[in-house]
Amino acid sequence: MQTLENTSRRSFMKLAAAAGGGLFLGFNWTNSSALPVVVEAGQVAAGSVNFNSYLSIGIDNIITIISPNPEIGQGIKTAFPMVVAEELDADWKLVKTVQGNLDSGAFERQVTGGSGAVPHSWERLRKAGAIARHLLVEAAANRWKVPALECTTDNGKVFHKASGKSLTYGELAEDASKLTAPKEVKLKDEKDFKLIGKSVRNVDNHNIATGKPLFGLDFYREGMLFAVIQRPKAFGFKLKSVDSKAAKAMPGIVDVVTFENSVAVVGKSTWQVQKAREALKIEYEKQADLESSEDHNRIFAQLMQNGEGTVRRKNGDVESAFKNAAKVITSEYQCPFLAHSPLEPMNFFAHVKEDGVELVGPTQTPDRARAEAAKIAGVPPEKVSVEITRQGGGFGRRLSADFVTEAVHVSKLVKAPVKVIWTREDDMTGGTYRPAVRYKFEAALDKTGQMIGYKLRGVGMNAGNSTREDNFPSGSVDNLLIDSVDHKSPITTGPWRAPITNFLAYAEQSFLDEVAEAAGKDPIQFRLELLEKAKKKPVGEVKYDIERMIAVIKLAAEKSNWGKKKGVHQGFSVYFSHRSYVAQVGEVVMEKGKPVLKNIIAAVDCGIVINKSGSLQQVRGGVVDGMGHAMYGNMTFKEGAPDQRNFDGFRLIRMNEIPEVDVHFVENGISPTGLGEPALPPTGGAVANALYKATKQRLRNQPFIQEPSFKGIS
C-alpha cells in the first residue's frame, strides 16, 4: 500500500542539496518587508541556517517552493507558486510545490480559514521571486561581463539581446548562490504579468485524478491501528457505563478504551472496529436539558421579544425616528443548524511516544492540533510534530481539533500509533454545526421614502455575535440600532463557510428589498442612494469600502442588463465579507406555472486575480454552496439527537438544479483580498429576491423548500 510522503523542511533541504546544489533562497513569511537571503547548498543541507521558508532553483532548472498553508481545495498550493514564478519569470512547467508541515517558528498564520492566506503572503511571495530573479540576472551579467541592465529574463532564462547569449536559471544557480541579495528590489507592474491572471491547472490535479495518496484518509503506516469512536447519541448526555465484553471478543479487536465522554474501539481494520462498535452496550445519563427543534422556535420567540441584548452599534435617536416615521417595515428571518458535510469525513493519525507526539492528517489549524495534543500527552508543544495532508473539504469544520484530540487520547491509552476514522453518520451526528439564528429587522421611512431608521436584533444558538454591525447599511442610516442575544445550547456549533454572513447576508439583502419596495424604489437604486449618503455624509465610522461596493453593484447591473429583460424576473444582492465585495443577480423565469432559476450573474472585487481558473471555481462553488444550502439544507433535532444522519436525510443540491453562473471580476489592480468565502453570502438573497419577483411570495426562512409559499424550482 502506498503511503504519504513525509516532506519536512529538513527533508526538503537535504533532498535539494543532494540534487547538486544550486540557489537556495530562505525568505521570511512572517514579515512582508523581510528580504530573502542567499544560502549555500551546503549550509542548507546542514540545517545551520534558520530560515522561515525556502525557494530553491536546482541545476536541473527545477524551481521548488514550500507552501505552508493547508490545502483544502481553495487552490493555495497553486496560487502561492504562481506568485513566485511570476516575479521570477520562471518556466511554469518546471515549478514544483511541496506542502509544508507545521513550523510556527518559520511560518506565520499557518491556517486555512477566513480567506486570508493570499492577502497575508502576497508581498512576501513576490519579493522572494523578484530577488531570485535579480540574483540570476546579476550572475549572468558577471559571466558575460555586461551591465545587468542589458539583461532580460523570460521563461526560466536570462538573455543578453545584443550578443544573442542566453543561460537557463539552472546554469546560473551556483553563481547566483554566491551573490549578496539586494536590500530593495523592484516588483513587476501589473500590466507586465505573464502568469498571474491566467488559467492554470491545480498542481495536484494529476495526483488526485490518478488516485495518489494525498488525503488524510489515504495515510497508512505499517503497524498502525484503526479506531472508531462512540460518542453520545444526543447532545446533553454523558457516559455512565460501558459493557465491551462482546466487542473485545470479536476478530481483529485490540482494545476498547474510554476517555472523557467517549468510547473507542481499536483494532486492525476499519471494518472490524465498525462492526465491533455495534456490539457495545452503553448507558448514558442526562447532564443538560435536551433540546428539540420545537424548543428552538420557542427560545427564539422568547429571546427575540424579551432577551437582554448586547448592543453592537447605535447611531442617532432610534426611538424618535421610529416614532415619527411615515411607514415602518418589520420582518423576521430564520435559518436552521447545518452540517459542514465535507466529502472527506474527519480522520487523524496520532502516535504518542515517551518523548513526544507525531500527528498526521487533514487540519485547517495545525497549531491548534499541536497545542491540544501537547496538553493531553503532557509534553511541550515543540515535542509535537504535525504533518499536513491535503484535505477533502473543510468549510470550517476542520478548524476544530476534536478529531485530533480523539486520536491522541486513544494512542496514549493503547500505547500504539492509531488512526481515528469517522463514518459519515459520525460526521453528521457528532459534528460541529452552523449555528441556528433568527433575525428581526425594522426600518423606518419618512414621507419621501428615505430610510431614516434601522434596527436589527440577532438571536443565535451558540453563535456569539450573530450580527456584523459595521457592515452595510451601517454608516448610511442616521438612526440605527443593532444588538444580539446568544442562547447557550448543548448542541455544538462552530464556523461554517463565511461564518454568520452565510445567512445574515441573505436576511439583510432580502429585507432591504422589502424596504425598497415599500419606498417605491428600484432595489439597486435604493442601495446606491444609501451608499452615496454614506460617502457624502457618513453616520459614524464606515468600515467597508464604499467605492468598491458601488463598483460591483454597477458591474452586476451592467452584465445582467438589469431591469431590461422581458419575461425574466431578477433579484439583486450585494455583500462585503473577508475583505472582498460580491454583487449577484439571480434570474428566474416561469415555466408551466413554476419558477425556474436560470442564471446567477456575479460581479466580484477580490483585487488582482491570481489564477483565473481557480478563482472562477471558487466563485461558482461559493454560489452553488450558498444556493444549495439556502434552498435545501436543514438539521433538526429531537431531544438533543439529530434527525438527519446521512445524505438520505440531509438534502444537498443536485447537478440538475444548478443554474448557469456567469462570473465577472473587477479589474482595479489592488492587492488580492479574500475569495474562498465571499461569493457565498450574497447568493441566498439574490435567489430569494428573484423568486419573489416571479411569485410575489417572500421567503423568510431557510431552507426555502420547506416554506409554505415555495412552489418548487424545476
XYZ file of C-alpha atoms in Angstrom, residues 26-686:
661
model
C 15.345 31.484 2.540
C 12.557 34.041 2.682
C 10.576 35.301 5.623
C 6.853 34.513 5.621
C 6.258 36.394 8.855
C 7.423 39.803 7.690
C 6.440 41.247 4.333
C 9.365 43.677 4.456
C 11.957 40.978 5.115
C 14.198 40.137 2.192
C 15.281 36.659 1.074
C 18.799 35.605 1.971
C 21.114 33.599 -0.249
C 22.136 30.303 1.313
C 24.897 27.968 0.180
C 23.713 24.469 -0.665
C 25.999 23.036 1.997
C 24.507 25.296 4.637
C 21.010 24.224 3.717
C 21.960 20.558 3.859
C 23.489 21.012 7.276
C 20.434 22.859 8.516
C 22.717 25.503 10.003
C 20.699 28.466 8.778
C 17.383 29.207 10.479
C 15.002 30.346 7.792
C 11.235 30.544 7.658
C 10.692 29.034 4.213
C 12.759 28.190 1.138
C 12.751 28.755 -2.556
C 15.225 26.601 -4.461
C 16.472 26.621 -8.021
C 18.313 23.441 -8.880
C 20.887 22.936 -11.582
C 18.227 20.822 -13.302
C 16.142 24.031 -13.642
C 13.521 22.770 -11.204
C 12.120 25.548 -9.005
C 10.649 24.367 -5.716
C 8.675 26.225 -3.084
C 7.307 25.020 0.242
C 3.672 26.067 0.663
C 2.863 26.275 4.386
C -0.904 26.776 4.391
C -3.175 23.709 4.476
C -4.769 22.926 1.108
C -8.495 22.174 1.364
C -9.433 22.783 -2.258
C -9.075 26.551 -2.245
C -6.083 26.291 -4.599
C -3.415 27.778 -2.344
C -0.821 25.209 -3.430
C -1.196 26.534 -6.964
C -1.621 30.244 -6.229
C 1.455 30.608 -3.999
C 3.988 29.270 -6.520
C 2.286 31.225 -9.313
C 3.078 34.471 -7.486
C 6.725 33.497 -7.013
C 7.024 32.244 -10.588
C 5.563 35.494 -11.959
C 8.188 37.701 -10.361
C 10.880 35.153 -11.143
C 9.905 34.904 -14.830
C 10.030 31.147 -14.381
C 9.029 28.402 -16.760
C 5.823 27.235 -15.071
C 6.333 23.702 -16.349
C 9.428 23.476 -14.141
C 7.830 24.776 -10.937
C 7.066 22.289 -8.154
C 5.295 22.812 -4.848
C 5.880 20.955 -1.593
C 3.344 21.023 1.251
C 4.992 22.434 4.348
C 4.382 20.853 7.726
C 3.707 22.792 10.902
C 6.586 25.079 11.844
C 5.414 28.033 13.913
C 8.962 29.314 14.149
C 9.174 29.554 10.382
C 5.645 30.379 9.337
C 3.093 32.901 10.477
C -0.644 32.266 10.136
C -0.235 28.643 9.051
C -4.000 28.392 8.913
C -6.661 27.858 6.270
C -9.665 29.933 7.236
C -11.073 33.404 6.817
C -9.960 33.642 3.164
C -6.729 35.186 4.385
C -3.804 33.146 3.039
C -3.167 35.035 -0.205
C -3.681 38.530 1.263
C -1.229 37.640 4.021
C 1.515 36.271 1.769
C 1.133 38.310 -1.444
C 4.033 40.732 -0.875
C 6.267 38.109 0.739
C 5.974 35.757 -2.222
C 6.500 38.488 -4.804
C 9.695 39.680 -3.118
C 11.039 36.147 -2.942
C 10.604 35.700 -6.684
C 11.855 39.175 -7.587
C 15.059 38.864 -5.561
C 15.803 35.454 -7.023
C 15.406 36.939 -10.490
C 17.708 39.866 -9.583
C 20.463 37.470 -8.440
C 20.198 35.334 -11.557
C 20.443 38.402 -13.791
C 23.478 39.624 -11.872
C 25.132 36.208 -12.167
C 24.579 36.184 -15.935
C 25.847 39.764 -16.315
C 29.015 38.874 -14.399
C 29.655 35.829 -16.571
C 29.136 37.765 -19.802
C 30.852 40.888 -18.435
C 27.955 43.117 -19.470
C 25.781 45.568 -17.489
C 22.902 43.865 -15.692
C 20.546 46.475 -17.145
C 21.198 44.995 -20.601
C 19.895 41.572 -19.483
C 16.296 40.408 -19.556
C 14.501 37.311 -18.308
C 11.757 35.108 -19.663
C 10.555 31.544 -19.213
C 13.361 30.453 -16.909
C 16.240 32.018 -18.839
C 18.395 35.154 -18.792
C 19.005 36.834 -22.176
C 21.512 39.352 -23.498
C 19.902 40.621 -26.654
C 22.947 42.458 -28.025
C 25.150 39.358 -28.082
C 22.392 36.808 -28.579
C 23.512 34.891 -25.496
C 21.204 33.120 -23.032
C 21.530 30.899 -19.984
C 18.991 28.860 -18.066
C 18.330 29.538 -14.400
C 19.767 26.112 -13.590
C 23.040 27.013 -15.308
C 23.257 30.218 -13.261
C 22.061 28.862 -9.916
C 25.509 28.102 -8.428
C 26.919 31.524 -9.377
C 23.823 33.294 -8.088
C 24.103 31.498 -4.746
C 27.417 33.290 -4.073
C 25.988 36.793 -4.528
C 24.557 39.149 -1.918
C 20.823 39.729 -2.002
C 19.773 43.372 -2.504
C 18.011 45.257 0.271
C 15.468 46.661 -2.168
C 14.008 45.177 -5.309
C 11.507 46.456 -7.836
C 8.374 44.399 -8.296
C 6.607 43.986 -11.609
C 3.882 46.323 -12.742
C 0.541 44.546 -13.083
C 0.489 45.247 -16.832
C 3.639 43.133 -17.214
C 2.203 39.998 -15.586
C 2.513 36.944 -17.806
C 1.274 34.203 -15.488
C -0.872 35.882 -12.868
C -4.413 36.290 -14.153
C -4.147 33.299 -16.484
C -5.925 29.956 -16.040
C -3.554 27.375 -14.547
C -4.373 23.794 -13.625
C -4.239 22.922 -9.948
C -0.854 21.402 -9.155
C -2.489 18.356 -7.522
C -4.957 17.600 -10.311
C -2.990 14.734 -11.822
C -2.319 13.068 -8.480
C -5.962 13.384 -7.466
C -7.236 12.032 -10.781
C -4.848 9.075 -10.664
C -5.608 8.201 -7.053
C -2.306 9.120 -5.460
C -2.355 9.074 -1.631
C -2.674 12.786 -0.849
C -5.506 12.898 1.671
C -5.720 12.065 5.346
C -7.860 9.016 4.638
C -5.066 7.757 2.357
C -2.439 7.830 5.072
C -1.218 4.425 6.169
C 1.728 3.245 8.215
C 2.712 -0.353 8.776
C 1.712 -1.449 12.249
C -0.778 1.298 12.969
C -4.170 0.534 14.493
C -7.590 1.851 13.482
C -10.204 3.295 15.804
C -13.806 4.419 15.675
C -15.386 6.409 18.474
C -18.820 6.008 20.005
C -19.960 9.414 21.164
C -23.210 10.211 22.987
C -26.068 9.814 20.536
C -27.664 13.042 21.714
C -26.309 16.397 22.847
C -26.782 16.820 26.593
C -25.858 13.267 27.644
C -22.766 11.965 29.405
C -21.289 8.494 29.542
C -22.460 6.361 32.503
C -21.275 2.781 31.838
C -19.833 0.543 29.119
C -20.066 -3.211 28.598
C -17.420 -4.009 25.982
C -17.033 -7.770 26.558
C -18.733 -8.810 23.304
C -16.879 -6.198 21.259
C -13.477 -7.185 22.626
C -14.112 -10.811 21.669
C -14.653 -10.008 18.016
C -11.957 -10.692 15.363
C -9.211 -8.088 14.970
C -10.159 -6.065 18.048
C -7.168 -4.971 20.132
C -8.879 -2.969 22.863
C -11.883 -0.878 23.884
C -10.995 2.244 25.879
C -12.904 5.161 27.358
C -11.885 8.793 27.659
C -13.763 11.960 28.504
C -17.304 11.313 27.189
C -16.430 8.739 24.528
C -15.701 5.068 23.910
C -13.089 3.983 21.358
C -12.956 0.607 19.650
C -9.424 -0.129 18.471
C -8.436 -2.830 16.032
C -6.636 -3.922 12.908
C -9.080 -2.703 10.227
C -11.837 -0.168 9.822
C -14.415 -2.859 9.048
C -13.583 -4.815 12.187
C -13.764 -1.820 14.526
C -17.002 -0.579 12.976
C -18.670 -3.974 13.422
C -17.376 -4.255 16.982
C -18.733 -0.830 17.858
C -22.224 -2.154 17.106
C -21.718 -4.756 19.859
C -21.048 -2.203 22.596
C -23.628 -1.870 25.367
C -23.511 1.714 26.641
C -25.601 3.612 29.142
C -25.804 7.392 29.194
C -27.301 9.832 31.664
C -28.685 13.281 31.061
C -26.497 16.183 32.119
C -28.295 19.072 30.381
C -31.710 19.956 29.029
C -32.369 18.058 25.818
C -33.348 20.454 23.069
C -35.607 19.763 20.116
C -36.301 21.964 17.115
C -39.643 22.922 18.661
C -37.742 24.172 21.719
C -35.526 26.261 19.475
C -38.530 28.002 17.944
C -39.870 28.769 21.423
C -36.469 30.026 22.609
C -36.093 32.214 19.526
C -39.505 33.810 20.083
C -38.841 34.425 23.756
C -35.378 35.932 23.343
C -36.429 37.994 20.339
C -39.129 39.597 22.434
C -37.634 39.748 25.912
C -33.971 38.749 25.728
C -31.401 41.157 27.087
C -29.311 42.007 24.059
C -25.746 43.199 23.754
C -25.720 46.479 21.848
C -23.275 46.150 18.951
C -23.806 49.547 17.321
C -26.041 52.539 17.943
C -26.244 55.774 15.970
C -28.637 58.694 16.423
C -32.038 58.734 18.139
C -33.618 55.457 17.077
C -36.776 55.753 19.194
C -37.669 59.173 17.770
C -37.025 58.045 14.212
C -39.479 55.166 14.503
C -41.997 57.204 16.458
C -42.098 59.883 13.765
C -41.842 57.547 10.756
C -44.361 57.708 7.938
C -44.021 53.942 7.439
C -42.405 51.104 9.419
C -41.456 47.762 7.853
C -40.837 44.752 10.125
C -39.744 41.236 9.187
C -38.147 38.172 10.766
C -35.831 35.676 9.081
C -34.663 32.330 10.415
C -32.101 29.689 9.456
C -31.504 26.161 10.820
C -28.423 24.364 12.039
C -26.340 22.957 9.175
C -23.757 20.190 8.925
C -20.483 21.003 7.167
C -20.582 17.755 5.153
C -17.050 17.762 3.691
C -16.528 14.984 1.168
C -13.753 13.519 3.333
C -15.098 12.747 6.833
C -12.970 13.600 9.874
C -9.877 11.460 10.419
C -6.459 11.781 12.015
C -3.343 9.780 12.884
C -1.544 10.099 16.210
C 1.412 8.342 17.767
C 2.031 9.270 21.386
C 5.576 8.290 22.346
C 7.556 8.741 25.547
C 9.353 11.781 24.219
C 6.682 13.396 22.035
C 3.732 13.079 19.686
C 3.552 12.597 15.934
C 0.395 13.838 14.191
C -0.560 13.323 10.548
C -3.793 14.360 8.899
C -6.155 16.974 7.496
C -6.443 20.052 9.702
C -7.135 23.692 8.913
C -5.401 24.693 12.174
C -2.247 22.623 12.668
C -1.008 24.823 15.503
C -4.240 24.211 17.435
C -3.835 20.475 16.826
C -0.326 20.606 18.239
C -1.338 22.620 21.301
C -4.210 20.275 22.173
C -2.048 17.190 21.649
C 0.669 18.596 23.897
C -1.825 19.112 26.741
C -3.159 15.563 26.515
C 0.256 13.922 26.199
C 1.838 16.141 28.855
C 4.728 17.227 26.637
C 5.939 20.651 25.470
C 4.385 21.801 22.146
C 7.799 21.665 20.473
C 7.752 17.901 21.054
C 4.681 17.544 18.829
C 5.142 17.305 15.053
C 2.258 17.893 12.634
C 2.347 16.652 9.050
C -0.410 18.289 6.996
C -2.181 16.250 4.336
C -4.392 17.558 1.577
C -7.982 17.811 2.749
C -11.181 16.729 1.081
C -13.061 19.857 2.072
C -13.312 21.691 5.354
C -15.791 24.595 5.197
C -14.739 25.483 8.742
C -15.240 22.016 10.251
C -11.513 21.290 10.304
C -10.796 24.483 12.206
C -11.727 22.406 15.275
C -9.372 19.858 16.801
C -11.799 17.385 18.381
C -10.999 14.654 15.868
C -7.282 15.238 16.502
C -7.596 15.007 20.282
C -9.554 11.783 19.926
C -6.633 10.191 18.096
C -4.191 11.451 20.727
C -6.294 10.130 23.611
C -6.621 6.701 22.018
C -2.946 6.416 21.086
C -1.936 7.368 24.615
C -4.273 4.795 26.143
C -3.340 1.866 23.880
C 0.332 2.878 23.617
C 0.416 2.464 19.841
C 0.083 4.510 16.640
C -3.627 4.952 15.890
C -5.704 6.384 13.098
C -9.189 7.542 14.103
C -11.766 7.493 11.295
C -15.271 8.966 11.390
C -18.084 7.492 9.324
C -20.494 9.819 7.515
C -23.006 9.210 10.300
C -20.376 10.148 12.888
C -19.626 13.281 10.921
C -23.249 14.368 10.688
C -24.474 13.419 14.161
C -21.448 14.174 16.305
C -20.140 17.157 14.448
C -19.979 20.889 14.948
C -22.812 22.702 13.189
C -23.545 26.105 11.756
C -25.488 27.966 14.474
C -29.233 28.348 14.045
C -30.161 32.056 14.043
C -33.240 34.279 13.889
C -33.158 37.948 12.892
C -35.685 40.698 13.381
C -35.383 43.731 11.117
C -37.210 47.025 11.364
C -36.926 50.011 9.027
C -38.440 53.494 9.346
C -39.240 55.535 6.217
C -40.102 59.215 6.023
C -42.713 60.676 3.657
C -40.206 60.835 0.775
C -39.244 57.168 1.064
C -35.897 57.823 2.746
C -34.797 55.245 5.304
C -34.361 57.248 8.492
C -34.220 54.366 10.966
C -32.917 50.798 11.028
C -32.992 48.131 13.734
C -31.605 44.602 13.751
C -31.672 42.032 16.528
C -29.914 38.691 16.063
C -30.702 35.709 18.291
C -28.357 32.766 17.860
C -27.723 29.292 19.234
C -24.089 29.370 20.401
C -23.456 31.972 17.715
C -21.750 34.599 19.852
C -22.304 37.860 17.990
C -24.784 36.860 15.269
C -24.517 40.273 13.573
C -21.891 42.141 11.603
C -22.766 45.522 12.989
C -20.354 47.557 10.874
C -21.384 46.138 7.508
C -23.701 47.952 5.100
C -26.206 49.576 5.652
C -24.435 50.830 8.802
C -22.933 54.215 8.084
C -25.762 55.171 5.730
C -28.675 55.449 8.185
C -28.944 58.353 10.641
C -30.642 56.325 13.375
C -29.526 52.743 13.765
C -29.540 50.070 16.479
C -28.007 46.612 16.159
C -27.906 44.159 19.054
C -27.581 40.419 19.602
C -28.654 37.744 22.074
C -26.939 34.379 22.413
C -28.531 31.195 23.759
C -26.152 28.633 25.242
C -27.218 25.341 23.721
C -25.726 21.863 24.369
C -25.611 21.433 20.575
C -22.039 22.117 19.467
C -21.546 24.851 16.887
C -18.614 26.372 15.061
C -17.540 28.353 11.991
C -19.295 27.330 8.778
C -18.148 28.710 5.426
C -18.427 32.526 5.645
C -19.314 32.424 9.357
C -22.502 34.290 10.308
C -22.636 36.173 6.992
C -23.625 32.947 5.202
C -27.168 33.592 6.455
C -27.060 37.197 7.641
C -26.327 38.455 4.119
C -29.424 36.690 2.756
C -31.619 38.095 5.514
C -30.255 41.653 5.232
C -30.425 41.745 1.462
C -33.919 40.283 1.348
C -35.102 42.804 3.920
C -33.538 45.714 2.026
C -35.587 44.625 -0.982
C -38.692 44.745 1.194
C -37.792 48.269 2.284
C -37.059 49.363 -1.282
C -40.446 48.083 -2.390
C -42.169 49.926 0.465
C -40.315 53.080 -0.559
C -41.367 52.614 -4.193
C -37.760 52.394 -5.406
C -35.730 50.091 -7.614
C -33.706 47.728 -5.353
C -30.349 48.629 -6.899
C -31.051 52.347 -6.951
C -32.160 52.166 -3.321
C -28.816 50.666 -2.290
C -26.821 53.124 -4.400
C -28.623 56.047 -2.763
C -27.719 54.705 0.672
C -24.094 54.288 -0.361
C -23.941 57.810 -1.755
C -25.222 59.072 1.576
C -22.574 57.062 3.430
C -19.963 58.595 1.145
C -21.085 62.200 1.418
C -22.431 62.243 4.971
C -21.334 59.110 6.853
C -23.062 58.240 10.106
C -20.400 57.018 12.491
C -17.439 55.041 11.202
C -17.752 53.360 7.795
C -15.679 50.178 7.818
C -16.346 48.999 4.277
C -15.044 50.496 1.034
C -17.960 52.410 -0.473
C -16.412 52.801 -3.917
C -15.618 49.103 -4.213
C -19.175 48.202 -3.261
C -20.613 50.677 -5.746
C -18.347 49.273 -8.450
C -19.549 45.668 -8.059
C -23.171 46.821 -7.925
C -22.826 48.703 -11.196
C -20.912 45.849 -12.841
C -23.592 43.321 -11.870
C -26.323 45.637 -13.126
C -24.484 46.105 -16.418
C -23.673 42.435 -17.030
C -27.210 41.306 -16.134
C -28.868 44.043 -18.203
C -30.816 44.827 -15.030
C -34.490 45.529 -15.465
C -34.439 45.269 -19.253
C -35.056 41.571 -19.905
C -38.599 40.632 -20.843
C -40.045 37.618 -19.082
C -37.074 37.402 -16.702
C -37.550 38.120 -13.007
C -34.352 39.475 -11.486
C -33.297 39.590 -7.849
C -30.343 41.554 -6.518
C -27.941 41.137 -3.596
C -24.568 42.591 -2.636
C -22.262 41.880 0.264
C -18.870 42.640 1.769
C -17.038 39.888 3.626
C -13.452 38.736 4.054
C -12.125 41.951 2.529
C -13.938 41.354 -0.786
C -17.129 42.598 -2.465
C -19.589 40.488 -4.434
C -22.830 41.548 -6.114
C -25.181 39.000 -7.651
C -28.278 38.975 -9.800
C -30.494 35.897 -9.801
C -32.683 35.346 -12.867
C -35.939 33.369 -12.701
C -38.435 32.580 -15.444
C -41.853 30.976 -15.131
C -42.277 27.655 -16.924
C -45.583 25.778 -16.689
C -46.555 27.879 -13.734
C -43.376 27.160 -11.765
C -40.359 29.416 -11.134
C -37.137 28.178 -12.724
C -33.801 29.657 -11.678
C -31.899 30.031 -14.945
C -28.839 32.111 -14.157
C -26.830 33.874 -11.472
C -24.600 36.728 -12.554
C -21.800 37.517 -10.106
C -19.622 40.632 -10.058
C -16.573 40.118 -7.864
C -13.962 42.505 -6.485
C -11.241 40.419 -4.863
C -8.385 42.569 -6.098
C -5.881 41.042 -8.504
C -6.964 37.580 -9.636
C -4.010 35.198 -9.399
C -5.312 32.019 -11.027
C -8.296 32.744 -13.269
C -9.352 29.109 -13.390
C -9.120 28.609 -9.642
C -10.850 31.919 -8.958
C -13.768 31.110 -11.249
C -14.216 27.784 -9.481
C -14.118 29.432 -6.059
C -16.867 31.869 -7.058
C -19.011 29.256 -8.783
C -18.519 26.835 -5.925
C -19.479 29.510 -3.405
C -22.624 30.366 -5.377
C -23.690 26.723 -5.653
C -22.927 26.142 -1.978
C -24.878 29.226 -0.925
C -27.838 28.439 -3.168
C -27.960 24.744 -2.289
C -27.955 25.218 1.461
C -30.397 28.141 1.318
C -32.852 26.029 -0.631
C -32.402 22.552 0.830
C -30.059 22.319 3.846
C -31.601 21.544 7.234
C -30.588 19.922 10.514
C -33.376 19.273 13.005
C -33.194 17.780 16.496
C -35.406 15.710 18.756
C -34.460 15.531 22.434
C -30.883 16.503 21.615
C -30.416 13.973 18.800
C -30.031 14.941 15.119
C -32.818 13.693 12.873
C -30.525 13.621 9.843
C -27.753 11.003 9.889
C -26.616 10.777 6.272
C -27.302 12.248 2.849
C -30.552 10.321 2.523
C -31.945 12.754 5.088
C -29.720 15.786 4.704
C -30.628 17.310 1.340
C -27.856 18.711 -0.858
C -28.236 20.474 -4.186
C -28.214 18.177 -7.219
C -26.441 18.614 -10.514
C -29.617 19.265 -12.486
C -30.616 22.006 -10.022
C -27.529 24.131 -10.614
C -28.128 27.164 -12.860
C -25.633 28.891 -15.103
C -23.212 31.007 -13.070
C -21.767 33.932 -15.008
C -18.741 35.471 -13.246
C -17.148 38.874 -13.859
C -14.131 40.244 -11.981
C -13.487 43.915 -11.270
C -10.040 44.893 -12.531
C -8.791 47.538 -10.122
C -5.163 46.464 -9.587
C -5.325 46.326 -5.794
C -3.572 43.558 -3.874
C -5.601 40.333 -3.652
C -8.262 40.049 -0.969
C -10.299 37.015 0.150
C -12.058 34.706 -2.295
C -12.763 31.319 -0.664
C -15.860 32.609 1.138
C -17.152 35.986 -0.186
C -19.201 34.584 -3.093
C -21.436 32.530 -0.801
C -23.169 35.164 1.402
C -24.975 37.184 -1.312
C -26.374 34.147 -3.139
C -29.367 33.407 -0.912
C -30.597 36.991 -1.206
C -30.228 37.123 -4.991
